[in-house]
Short mmCIF file of C-alpha atoms in Angstrom, two decimals:
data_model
loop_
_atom_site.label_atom_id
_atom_site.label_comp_id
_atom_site.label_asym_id
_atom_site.label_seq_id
_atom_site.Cartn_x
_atom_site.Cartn_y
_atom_site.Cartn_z
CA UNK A 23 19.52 -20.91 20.06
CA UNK A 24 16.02 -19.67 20.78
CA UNK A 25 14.13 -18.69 17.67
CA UNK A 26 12.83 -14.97 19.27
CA UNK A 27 17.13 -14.83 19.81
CA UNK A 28 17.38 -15.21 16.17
CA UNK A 29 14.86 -13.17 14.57
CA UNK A 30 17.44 -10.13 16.60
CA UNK A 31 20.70 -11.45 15.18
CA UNK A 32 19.56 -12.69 11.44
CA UNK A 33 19.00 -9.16 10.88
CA UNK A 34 22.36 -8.32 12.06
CA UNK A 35 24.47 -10.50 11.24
CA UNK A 36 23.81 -11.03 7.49
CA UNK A 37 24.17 -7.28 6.78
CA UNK A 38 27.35 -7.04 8.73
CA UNK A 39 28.59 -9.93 6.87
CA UNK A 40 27.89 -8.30 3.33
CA UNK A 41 29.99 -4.98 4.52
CA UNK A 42 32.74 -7.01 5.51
CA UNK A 43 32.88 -8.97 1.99
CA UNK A 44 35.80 -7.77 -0.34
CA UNK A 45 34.20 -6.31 -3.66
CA UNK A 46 35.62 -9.45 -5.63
CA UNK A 47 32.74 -11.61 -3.98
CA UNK A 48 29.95 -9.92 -5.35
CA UNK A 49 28.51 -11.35 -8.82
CA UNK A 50 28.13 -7.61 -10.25
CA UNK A 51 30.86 -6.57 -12.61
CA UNK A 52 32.43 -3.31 -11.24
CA UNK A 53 30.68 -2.68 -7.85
CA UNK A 54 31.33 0.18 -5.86
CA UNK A 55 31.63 0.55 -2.15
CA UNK A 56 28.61 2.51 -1.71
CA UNK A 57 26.96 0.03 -3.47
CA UNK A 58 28.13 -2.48 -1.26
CA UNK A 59 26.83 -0.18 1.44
CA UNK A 60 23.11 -0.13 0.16
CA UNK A 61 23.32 -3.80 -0.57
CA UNK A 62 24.09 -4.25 3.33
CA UNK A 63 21.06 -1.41 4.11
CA UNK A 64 18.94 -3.60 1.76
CA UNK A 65 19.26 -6.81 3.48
CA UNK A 66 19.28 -4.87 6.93
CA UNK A 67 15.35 -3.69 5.51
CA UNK A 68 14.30 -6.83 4.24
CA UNK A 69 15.10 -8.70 7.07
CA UNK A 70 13.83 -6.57 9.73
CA UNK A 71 10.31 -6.02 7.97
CA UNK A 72 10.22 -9.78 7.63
CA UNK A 73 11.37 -11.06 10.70
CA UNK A 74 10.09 -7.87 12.99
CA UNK A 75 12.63 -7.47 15.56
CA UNK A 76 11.52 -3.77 15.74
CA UNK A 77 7.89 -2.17 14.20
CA UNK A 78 8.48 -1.70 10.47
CA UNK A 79 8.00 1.79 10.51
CA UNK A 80 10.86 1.98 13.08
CA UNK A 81 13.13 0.17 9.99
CA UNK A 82 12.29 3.15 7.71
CA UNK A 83 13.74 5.40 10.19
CA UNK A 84 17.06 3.54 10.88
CA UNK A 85 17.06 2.89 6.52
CA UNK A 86 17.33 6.81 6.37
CA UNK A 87 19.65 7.58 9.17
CA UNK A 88 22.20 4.42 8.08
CA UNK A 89 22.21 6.26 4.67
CA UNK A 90 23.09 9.55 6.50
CA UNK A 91 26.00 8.22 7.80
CA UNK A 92 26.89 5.78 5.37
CA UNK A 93 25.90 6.92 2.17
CA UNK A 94 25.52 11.25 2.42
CA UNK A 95 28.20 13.57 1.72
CA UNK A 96 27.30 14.86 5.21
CA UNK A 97 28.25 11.61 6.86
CA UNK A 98 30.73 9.98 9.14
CA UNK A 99 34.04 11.19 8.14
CA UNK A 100 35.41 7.52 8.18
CA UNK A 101 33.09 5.89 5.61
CA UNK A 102 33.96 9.11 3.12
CA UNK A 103 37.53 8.23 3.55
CA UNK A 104 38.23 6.75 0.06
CA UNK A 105 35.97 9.11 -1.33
CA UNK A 106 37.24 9.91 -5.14
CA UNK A 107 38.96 6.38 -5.55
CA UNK A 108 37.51 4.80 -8.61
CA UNK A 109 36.44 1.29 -6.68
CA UNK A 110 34.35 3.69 -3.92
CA UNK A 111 31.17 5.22 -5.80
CA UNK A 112 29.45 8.44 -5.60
CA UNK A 113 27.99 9.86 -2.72
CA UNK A 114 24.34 10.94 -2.11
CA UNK A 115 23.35 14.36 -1.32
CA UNK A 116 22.48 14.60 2.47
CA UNK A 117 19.16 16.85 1.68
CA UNK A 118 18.02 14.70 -0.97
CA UNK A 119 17.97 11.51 1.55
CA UNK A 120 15.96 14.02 4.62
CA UNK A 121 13.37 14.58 1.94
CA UNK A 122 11.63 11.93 2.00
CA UNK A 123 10.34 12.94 4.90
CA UNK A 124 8.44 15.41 2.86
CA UNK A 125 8.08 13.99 -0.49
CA UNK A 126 4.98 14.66 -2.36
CA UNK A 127 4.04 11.34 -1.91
CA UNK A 128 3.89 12.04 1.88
CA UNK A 129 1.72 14.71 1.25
CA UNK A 130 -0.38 13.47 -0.64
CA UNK A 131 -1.16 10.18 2.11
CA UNK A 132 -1.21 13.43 5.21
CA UNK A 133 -3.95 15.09 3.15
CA UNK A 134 -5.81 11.76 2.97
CA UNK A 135 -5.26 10.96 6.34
CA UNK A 136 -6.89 14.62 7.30
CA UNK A 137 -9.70 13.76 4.93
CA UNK A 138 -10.38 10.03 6.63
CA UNK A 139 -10.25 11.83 10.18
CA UNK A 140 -12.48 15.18 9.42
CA UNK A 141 -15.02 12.15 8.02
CA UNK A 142 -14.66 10.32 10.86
CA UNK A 143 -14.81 12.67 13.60
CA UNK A 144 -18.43 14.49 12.13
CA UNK A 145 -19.43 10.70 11.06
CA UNK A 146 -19.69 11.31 7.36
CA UNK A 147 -18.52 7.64 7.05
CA UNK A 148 -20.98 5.90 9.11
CA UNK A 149 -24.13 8.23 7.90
CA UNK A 150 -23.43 7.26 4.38
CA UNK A 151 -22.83 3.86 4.96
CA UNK A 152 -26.94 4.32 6.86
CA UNK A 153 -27.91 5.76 3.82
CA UNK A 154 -26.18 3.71 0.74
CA UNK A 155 -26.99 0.39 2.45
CA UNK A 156 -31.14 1.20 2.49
CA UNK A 157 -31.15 -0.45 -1.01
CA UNK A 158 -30.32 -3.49 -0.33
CA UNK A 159 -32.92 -4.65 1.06
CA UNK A 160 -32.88 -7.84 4.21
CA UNK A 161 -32.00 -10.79 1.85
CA UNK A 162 -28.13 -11.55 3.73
CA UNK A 163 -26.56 -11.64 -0.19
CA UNK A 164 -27.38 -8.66 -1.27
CA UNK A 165 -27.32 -7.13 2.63
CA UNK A 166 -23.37 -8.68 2.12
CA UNK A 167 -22.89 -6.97 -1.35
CA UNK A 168 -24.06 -3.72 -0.19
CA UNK A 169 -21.41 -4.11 2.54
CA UNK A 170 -18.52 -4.99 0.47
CA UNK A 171 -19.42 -1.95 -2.46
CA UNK A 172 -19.40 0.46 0.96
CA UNK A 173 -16.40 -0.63 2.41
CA UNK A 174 -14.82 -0.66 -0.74
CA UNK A 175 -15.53 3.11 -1.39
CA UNK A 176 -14.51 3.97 2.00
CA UNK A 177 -11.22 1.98 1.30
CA UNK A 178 -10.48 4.28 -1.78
CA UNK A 179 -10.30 7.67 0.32
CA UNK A 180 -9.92 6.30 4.37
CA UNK A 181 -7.29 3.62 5.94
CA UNK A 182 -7.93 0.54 4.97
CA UNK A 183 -7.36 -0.34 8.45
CA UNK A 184 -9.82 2.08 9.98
CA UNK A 185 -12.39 1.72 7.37
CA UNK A 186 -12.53 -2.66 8.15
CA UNK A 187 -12.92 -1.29 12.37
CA UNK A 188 -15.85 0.76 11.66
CA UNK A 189 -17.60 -1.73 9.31
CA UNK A 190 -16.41 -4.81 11.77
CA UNK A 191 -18.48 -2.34 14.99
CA UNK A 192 -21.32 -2.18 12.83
CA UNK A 193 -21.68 -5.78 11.92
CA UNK A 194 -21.33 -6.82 15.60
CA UNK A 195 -25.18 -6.78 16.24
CA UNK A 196 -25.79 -7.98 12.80
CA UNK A 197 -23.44 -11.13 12.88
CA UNK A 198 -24.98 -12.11 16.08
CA UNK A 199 -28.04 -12.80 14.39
CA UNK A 200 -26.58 -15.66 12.41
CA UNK A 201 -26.56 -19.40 14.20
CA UNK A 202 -23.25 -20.41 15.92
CA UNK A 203 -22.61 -22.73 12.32
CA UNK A 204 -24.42 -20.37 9.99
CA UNK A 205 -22.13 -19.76 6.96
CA UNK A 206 -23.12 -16.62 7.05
CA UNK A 207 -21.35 -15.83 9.82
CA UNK A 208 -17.98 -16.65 8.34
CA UNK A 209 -19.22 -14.70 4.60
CA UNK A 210 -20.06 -11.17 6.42
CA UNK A 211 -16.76 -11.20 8.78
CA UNK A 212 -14.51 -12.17 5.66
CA UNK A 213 -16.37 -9.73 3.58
CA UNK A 214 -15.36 -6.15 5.09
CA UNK A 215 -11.86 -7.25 4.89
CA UNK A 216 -12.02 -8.59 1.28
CA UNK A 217 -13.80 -5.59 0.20
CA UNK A 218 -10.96 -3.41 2.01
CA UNK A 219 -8.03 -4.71 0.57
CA UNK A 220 -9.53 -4.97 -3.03
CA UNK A 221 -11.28 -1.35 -2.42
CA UNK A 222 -8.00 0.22 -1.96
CA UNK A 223 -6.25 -0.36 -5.25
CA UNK A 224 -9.11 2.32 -6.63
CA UNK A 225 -7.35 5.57 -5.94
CA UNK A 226 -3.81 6.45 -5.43
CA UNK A 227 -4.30 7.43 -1.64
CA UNK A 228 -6.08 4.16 -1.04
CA UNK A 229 -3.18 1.98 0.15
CA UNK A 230 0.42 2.86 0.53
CA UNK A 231 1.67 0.50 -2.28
CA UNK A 232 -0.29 3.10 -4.49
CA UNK A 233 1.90 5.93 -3.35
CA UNK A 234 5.01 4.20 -3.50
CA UNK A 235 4.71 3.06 -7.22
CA UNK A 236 3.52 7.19 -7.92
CA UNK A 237 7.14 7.57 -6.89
CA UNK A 238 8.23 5.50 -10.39
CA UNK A 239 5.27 6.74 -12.46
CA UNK A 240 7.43 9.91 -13.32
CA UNK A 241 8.29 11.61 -16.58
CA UNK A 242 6.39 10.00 -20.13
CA UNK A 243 5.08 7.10 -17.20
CA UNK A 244 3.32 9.87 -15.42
CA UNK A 245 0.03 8.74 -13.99
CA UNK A 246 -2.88 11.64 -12.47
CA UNK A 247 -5.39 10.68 -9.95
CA UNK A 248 -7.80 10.95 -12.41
CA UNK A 249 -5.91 8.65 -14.54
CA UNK A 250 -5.20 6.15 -11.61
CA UNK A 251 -9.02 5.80 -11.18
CA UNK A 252 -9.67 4.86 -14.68
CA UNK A 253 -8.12 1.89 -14.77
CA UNK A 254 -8.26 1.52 -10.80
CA UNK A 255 -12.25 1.96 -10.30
CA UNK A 256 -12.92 -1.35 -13.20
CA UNK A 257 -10.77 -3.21 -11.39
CA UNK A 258 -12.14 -3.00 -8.13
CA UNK A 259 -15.84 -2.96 -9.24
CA UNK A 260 -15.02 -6.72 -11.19
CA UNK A 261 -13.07 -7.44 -8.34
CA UNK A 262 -15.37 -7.02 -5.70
CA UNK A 263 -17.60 -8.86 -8.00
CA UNK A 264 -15.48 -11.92 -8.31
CA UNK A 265 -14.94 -11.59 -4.28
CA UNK A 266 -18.93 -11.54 -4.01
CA UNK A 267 -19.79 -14.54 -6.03
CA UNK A 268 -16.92 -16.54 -4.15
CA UNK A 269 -17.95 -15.78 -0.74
CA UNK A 270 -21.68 -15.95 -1.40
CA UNK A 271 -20.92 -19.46 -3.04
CA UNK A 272 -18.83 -20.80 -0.45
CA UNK A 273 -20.36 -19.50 2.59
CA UNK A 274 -23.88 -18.87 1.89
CA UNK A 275 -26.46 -17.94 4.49
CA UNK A 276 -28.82 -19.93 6.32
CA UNK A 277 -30.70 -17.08 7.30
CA UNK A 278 -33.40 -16.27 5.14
CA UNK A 279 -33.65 -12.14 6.66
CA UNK A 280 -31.45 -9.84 8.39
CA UNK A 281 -31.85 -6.27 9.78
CA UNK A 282 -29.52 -3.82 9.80
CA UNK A 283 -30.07 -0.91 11.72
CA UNK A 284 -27.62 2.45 11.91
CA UNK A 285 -28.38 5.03 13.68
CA UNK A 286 -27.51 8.25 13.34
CA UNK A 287 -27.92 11.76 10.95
CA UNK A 288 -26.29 14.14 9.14
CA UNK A 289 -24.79 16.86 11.08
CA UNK A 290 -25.57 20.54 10.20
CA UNK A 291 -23.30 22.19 12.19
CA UNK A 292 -20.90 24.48 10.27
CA UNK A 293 -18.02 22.74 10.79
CA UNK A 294 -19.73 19.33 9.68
CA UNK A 295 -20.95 21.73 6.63
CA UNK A 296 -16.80 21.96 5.58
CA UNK A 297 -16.32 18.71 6.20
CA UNK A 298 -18.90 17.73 3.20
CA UNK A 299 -17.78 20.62 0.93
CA UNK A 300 -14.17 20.23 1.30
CA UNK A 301 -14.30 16.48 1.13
CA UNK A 302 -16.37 16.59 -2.32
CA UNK A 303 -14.28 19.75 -3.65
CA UNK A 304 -11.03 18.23 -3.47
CA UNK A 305 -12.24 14.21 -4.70
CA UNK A 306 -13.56 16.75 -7.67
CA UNK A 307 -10.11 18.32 -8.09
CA UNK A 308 -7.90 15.46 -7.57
CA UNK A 309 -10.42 13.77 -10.49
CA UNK A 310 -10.19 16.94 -12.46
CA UNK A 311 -6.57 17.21 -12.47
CA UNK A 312 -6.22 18.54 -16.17
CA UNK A 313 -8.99 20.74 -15.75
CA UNK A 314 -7.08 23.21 -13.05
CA UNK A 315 -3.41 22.70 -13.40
CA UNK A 316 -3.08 21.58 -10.17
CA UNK A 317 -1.51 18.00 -9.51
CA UNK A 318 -2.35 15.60 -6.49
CA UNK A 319 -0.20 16.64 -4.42
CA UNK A 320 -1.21 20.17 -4.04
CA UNK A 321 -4.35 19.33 -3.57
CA UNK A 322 -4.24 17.14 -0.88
CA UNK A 323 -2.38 20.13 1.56
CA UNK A 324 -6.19 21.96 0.81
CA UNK A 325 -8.22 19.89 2.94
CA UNK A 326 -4.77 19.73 5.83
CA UNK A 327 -4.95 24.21 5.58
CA UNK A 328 -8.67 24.21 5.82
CA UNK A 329 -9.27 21.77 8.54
CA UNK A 330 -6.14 22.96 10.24
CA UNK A 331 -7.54 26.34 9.80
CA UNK A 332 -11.04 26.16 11.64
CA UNK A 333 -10.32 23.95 14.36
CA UNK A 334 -12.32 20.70 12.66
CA UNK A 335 -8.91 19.14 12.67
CA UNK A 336 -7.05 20.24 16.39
CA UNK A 337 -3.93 19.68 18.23
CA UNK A 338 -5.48 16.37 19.75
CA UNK A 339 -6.73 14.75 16.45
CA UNK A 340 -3.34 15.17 15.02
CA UNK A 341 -1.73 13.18 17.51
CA UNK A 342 -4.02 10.64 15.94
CA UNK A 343 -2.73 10.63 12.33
CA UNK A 344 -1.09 7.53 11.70
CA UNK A 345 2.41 8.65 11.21
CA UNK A 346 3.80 5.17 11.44
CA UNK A 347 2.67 4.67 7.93
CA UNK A 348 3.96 7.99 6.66
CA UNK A 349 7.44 7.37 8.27
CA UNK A 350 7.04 3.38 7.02
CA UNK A 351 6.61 4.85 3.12
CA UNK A 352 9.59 7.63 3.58
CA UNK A 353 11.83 4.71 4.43
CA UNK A 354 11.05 3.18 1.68
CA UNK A 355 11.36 6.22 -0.63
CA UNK A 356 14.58 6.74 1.22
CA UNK A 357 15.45 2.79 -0.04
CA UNK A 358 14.64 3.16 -3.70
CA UNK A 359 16.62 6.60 -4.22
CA UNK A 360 19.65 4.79 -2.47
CA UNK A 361 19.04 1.85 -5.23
CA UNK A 362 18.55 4.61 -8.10
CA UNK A 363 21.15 7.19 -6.98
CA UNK A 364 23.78 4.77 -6.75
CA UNK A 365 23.00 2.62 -9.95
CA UNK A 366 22.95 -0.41 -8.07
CA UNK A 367 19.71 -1.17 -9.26
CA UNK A 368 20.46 -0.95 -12.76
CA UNK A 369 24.03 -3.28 -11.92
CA UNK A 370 21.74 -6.04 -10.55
CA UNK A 371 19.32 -5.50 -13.90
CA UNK A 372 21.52 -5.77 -15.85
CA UNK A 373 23.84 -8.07 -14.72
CA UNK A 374 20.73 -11.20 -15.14
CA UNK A 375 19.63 -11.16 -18.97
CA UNK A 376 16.13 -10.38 -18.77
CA UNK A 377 15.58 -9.58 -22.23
CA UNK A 378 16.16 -13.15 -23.01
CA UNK A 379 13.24 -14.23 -21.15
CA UNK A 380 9.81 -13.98 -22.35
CA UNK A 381 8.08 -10.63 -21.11
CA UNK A 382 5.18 -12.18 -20.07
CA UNK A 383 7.44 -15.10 -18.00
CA UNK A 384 9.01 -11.21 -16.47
CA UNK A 385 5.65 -9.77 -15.69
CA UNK A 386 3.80 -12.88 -14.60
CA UNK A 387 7.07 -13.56 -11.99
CA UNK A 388 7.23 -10.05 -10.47
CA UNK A 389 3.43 -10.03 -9.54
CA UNK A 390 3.08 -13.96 -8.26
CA UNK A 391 6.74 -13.08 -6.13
CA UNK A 392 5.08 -9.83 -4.98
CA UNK A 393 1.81 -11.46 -4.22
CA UNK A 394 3.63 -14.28 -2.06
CA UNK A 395 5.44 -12.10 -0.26
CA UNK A 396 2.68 -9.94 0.21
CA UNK A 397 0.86 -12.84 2.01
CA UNK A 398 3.41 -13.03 4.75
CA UNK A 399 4.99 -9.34 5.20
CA UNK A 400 3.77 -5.74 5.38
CA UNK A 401 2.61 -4.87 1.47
CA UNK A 402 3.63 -1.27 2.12
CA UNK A 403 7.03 -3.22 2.98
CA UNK A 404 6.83 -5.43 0.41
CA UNK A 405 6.17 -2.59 -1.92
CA UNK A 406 9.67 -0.63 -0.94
CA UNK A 407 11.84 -3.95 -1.93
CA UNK A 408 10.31 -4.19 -5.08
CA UNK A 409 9.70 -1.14 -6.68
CA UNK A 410 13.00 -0.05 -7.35
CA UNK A 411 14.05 -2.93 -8.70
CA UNK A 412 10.78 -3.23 -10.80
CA UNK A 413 11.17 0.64 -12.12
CA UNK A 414 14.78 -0.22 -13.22
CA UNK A 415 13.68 -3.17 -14.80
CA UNK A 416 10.92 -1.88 -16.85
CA UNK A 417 13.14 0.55 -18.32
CA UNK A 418 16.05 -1.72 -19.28
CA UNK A 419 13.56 -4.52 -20.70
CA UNK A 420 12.84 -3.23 -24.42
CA UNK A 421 10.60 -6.77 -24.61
CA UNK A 422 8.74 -5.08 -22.75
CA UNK A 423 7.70 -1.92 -24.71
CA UNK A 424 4.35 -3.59 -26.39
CA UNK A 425 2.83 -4.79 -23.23
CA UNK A 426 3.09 -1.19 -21.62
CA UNK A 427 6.92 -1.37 -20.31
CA UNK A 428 7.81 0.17 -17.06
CA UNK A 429 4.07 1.45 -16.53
CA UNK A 430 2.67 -2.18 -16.84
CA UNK A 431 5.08 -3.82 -14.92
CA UNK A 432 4.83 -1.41 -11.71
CA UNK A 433 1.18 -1.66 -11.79
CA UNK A 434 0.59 -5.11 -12.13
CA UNK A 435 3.36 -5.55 -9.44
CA UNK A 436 1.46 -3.09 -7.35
CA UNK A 437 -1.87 -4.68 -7.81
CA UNK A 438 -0.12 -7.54 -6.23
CA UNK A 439 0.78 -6.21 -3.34
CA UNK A 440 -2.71 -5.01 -2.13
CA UNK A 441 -3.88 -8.38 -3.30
CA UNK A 442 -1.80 -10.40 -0.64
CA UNK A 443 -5.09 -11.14 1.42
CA UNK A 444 -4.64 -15.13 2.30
CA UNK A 445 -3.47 -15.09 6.24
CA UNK A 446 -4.59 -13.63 9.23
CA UNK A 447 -1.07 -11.69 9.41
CA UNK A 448 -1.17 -10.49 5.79
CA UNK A 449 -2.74 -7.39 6.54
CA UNK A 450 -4.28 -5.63 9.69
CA UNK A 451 -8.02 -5.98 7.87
CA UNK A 452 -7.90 -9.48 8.03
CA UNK A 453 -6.22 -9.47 11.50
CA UNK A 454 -9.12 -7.73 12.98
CA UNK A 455 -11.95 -9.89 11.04
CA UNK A 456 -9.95 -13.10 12.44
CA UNK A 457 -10.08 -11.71 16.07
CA UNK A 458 -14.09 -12.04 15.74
CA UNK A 459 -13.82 -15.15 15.65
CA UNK A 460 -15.83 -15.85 13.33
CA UNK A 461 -13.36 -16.24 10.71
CA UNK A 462 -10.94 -19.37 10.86
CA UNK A 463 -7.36 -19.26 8.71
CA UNK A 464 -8.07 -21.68 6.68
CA UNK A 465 -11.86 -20.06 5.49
CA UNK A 466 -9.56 -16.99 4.81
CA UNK A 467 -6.93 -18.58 2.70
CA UNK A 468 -9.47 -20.67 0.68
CA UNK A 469 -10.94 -16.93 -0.38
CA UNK A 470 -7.41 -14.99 -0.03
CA UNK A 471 -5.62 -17.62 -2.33
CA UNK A 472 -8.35 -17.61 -5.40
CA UNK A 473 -8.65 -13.71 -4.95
CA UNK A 474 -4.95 -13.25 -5.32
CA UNK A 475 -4.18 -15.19 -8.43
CA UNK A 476 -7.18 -14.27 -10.29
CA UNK A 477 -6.60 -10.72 -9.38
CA UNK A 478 -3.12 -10.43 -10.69
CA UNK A 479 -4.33 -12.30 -14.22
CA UNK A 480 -7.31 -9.81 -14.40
CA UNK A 481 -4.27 -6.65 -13.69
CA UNK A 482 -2.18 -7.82 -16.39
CA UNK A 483 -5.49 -7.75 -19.08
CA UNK A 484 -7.30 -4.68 -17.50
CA UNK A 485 -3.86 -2.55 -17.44
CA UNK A 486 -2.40 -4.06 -21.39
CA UNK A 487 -6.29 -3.42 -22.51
CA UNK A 488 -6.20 0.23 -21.48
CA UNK A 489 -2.09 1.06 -23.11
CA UNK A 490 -3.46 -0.79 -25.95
CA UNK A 491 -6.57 1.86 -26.69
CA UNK A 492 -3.88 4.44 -25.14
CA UNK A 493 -5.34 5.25 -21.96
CA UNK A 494 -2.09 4.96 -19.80
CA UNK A 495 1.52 4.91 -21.41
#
């Protein structure tokens, strides 16, 4: 059998196998139906966003359908049949599942998707990159560093995705400079990427991992925007750091000068006007959540009313929003209330006896299994496996409770996510630096690999430093 034959029936097969399995097979001590059902969904997820027989955002949308039918009290009669038999579980509500198509989390990535696009579109991103990168002078290290604290920023409030394209076009010229074997050419390609990924852990709109694990930051875990920054911004600034050093050392420049020249000015239109007010008044609110009353959420649907309201942002630009991602998170929203709703993740908690393991053995594993799989799968993907099974397990583990409990463990497990960086396929930054070029695979992993593991080590301190002086938790 052909191997593009079995990357269509894997994903089949196995879940169809798990629905047909009597209860009595499964390891979990009084299993229900439906939790046989989301067991089946699971796999069915897992193994399409690894193997990719259909886009990953396509998965989210079957996930939420499958637990329409299968799983909602407004599904197929047939799989309600048994309904009120002990052995059969309790069904979801149908509304509950269909709002995840609007859940505040969704909001809060459409109001940073308007805010990337009104940015864009007047070139607020590629003026201040003119003007923020005059200090840095010609010498390539601190030409590179410039770049990476940019892109970085950018990362925090724009697509990660978009933000590594617009850097990538403006370093064409620039990299062309460099001799066919300059190193230097390898350490500004593999920057913008780098920078990217790392630059995006800063805020909670930066990278859809972020949003998800907002989803389990609920209740006495609750973290604002604000608060997300405080621990978020240190990170990335040492990060990028680290990142820095390591590419400067490994790839340094033979070039002795470079020139980098963007053109281009503010606009003064008024239109371009509201794009720099409302861009700075809502970063202000969303960092001054306490201040106003008003959580993230609500105020990311400002900028969506006001662009949508004088024509900055029209009927063509929103045909541009990248609702792939928004429907890619929802499916994994969808995914974790199954898990939750059901108790299933709770069975599989605590059916393995955590608390006899060390905490730091519990924390340590999550992150390095996150950051692996990470390196080879979507991390907005690999983000909706784990979370639910992370939240559940930070609240079950009371070993836990000194390092920071369920608050630690999501965010160092998040951390890990955006930190999967090593391969070419890990994320679509480094896909478009590798199709340059002027970046090989194994340049990337050397850098990827070292980032990753020092990263999660340096999320584990940074996030148990700040619940220790009572920051966060």
């Amino acid at each position: 059998m052909k191997r593009d034959q079995l990357k269509y029936i894997i994903p089949l097969v196995i879940p169809l196998i798990v629905l047909l399995l009597p209860l009595s097979a499964f390891p979990f001590e009084g299993i229900t139906i439906i939790q046989q059902r989301v067991i089946a969904i699971f796999l069915l997820a897992a193994l399409c966003w690894v193997f990719e027989p259909i886009p990953i955002y396509a998965t989210s949308v079957v996930i939420i359908v499958l637990e329409l039918l299968m799983l909602s009290n407004k599904g197929i009669y047939w799989f309600r049949a048994d309904e009120g038999q002990a052995h059969f579980g309790e069904l979801l509500q149908y509304n509950e599942i269909m709002a995840t198509f609007a859940s505040p989390i969704i909001m809060l990535f459409l109001g940073g998707f308007f805010l990337a696009m009104a940015a864009t579109k007047y070139r607020l991103d590629v003026n201040l990159a003119r003007v923020l990168l005059r200090p840095f002078g010609s010498d390539p290290k601190y030409v590179m560093l410039g770049l990476m604290l940019i892109t970085g920023v950018f990362s925090m409030f724009m697509s990660n995705t978009a933000t590594t394209a617009m850097m990538l076009s403006i370093l064409t010229p620039v990299i062309a400079v460099f001799g066919p074997k300059d190193p230097g050419r390898v350490a500004f390609a593999l920057c913008i990427p780098v920078a990217a990924n790392i630059g995006g852990i800063g805020t909670p709109i930066g990278t859809p991992p972020n949003a998800i694990a907002l989803k389990y930051l609920v209740g006495d875990s609750y973290i604002s925007f604000g608060e997300w920054m405080v621990f978020g911004v240190p990170f990335v600034v040492v990060m990028m750091a680290l990142a820095w050093f390591l590419i400067n050392g490994m790839y340094r420049a033979d070039q002795q000068k470079i020139e980098l020249s963007i053109k281009g000015k503010f606009l003064k239109t008024p239109k371009a006007i509201m794009v720099y007010i409302t861009f700075s008044a809502t970063i202000i609110l969303w960092l001054m959540g306490s201040s106003h009353g008003m959580n993230s959420y609500t105020v990311a649907l400002i900028p969506v009313a006001v662009f949508s309201l004088t024509g900055i942002i029209n009927k063509e630009d929103l045909k541009r929003i990248s609702w792939d991602v928004l429907w890619l998170v929802s499916g994994g929203i969808a995914l974790g209330l199954a898990l939750d709703k059901t108790g299933l993740a709770k069975l599989v908690v605590h059916s393995i006896p955590f608390d006899a393991f060390s905490p730091y053995l519990v924390l340590f594993g999550a992150a390095f299994l996150c950051l692996i799989m990470a390196n080879f799968m979507s991390h907005t993907a690999t983000a909706n496996l784990l979370m639910p099974i992370m939240a559940a397990l930070g609240m079950s583990m009371t070993s836990l409770a000194p390092l920071g409990g369920e608050i630690t463990l999501i965010l160092v497990v998040t951390f890990a996510a955006s930190l999967g960086m090593s391969l070419p396929i890990s994320t679509p930054p480094n896909a478009l630096a590798h199709a340059t070029g002027n970046v090989q695979t194994s340049q990337m992993a050397r850098v990827g690999i070292i980032l990753g593991v020092v990263g999660v080590l340096l999320s584990f301190v940074l996030v148990w430093l700040l619940h220790a002086v009572g920051h966060i938790g």
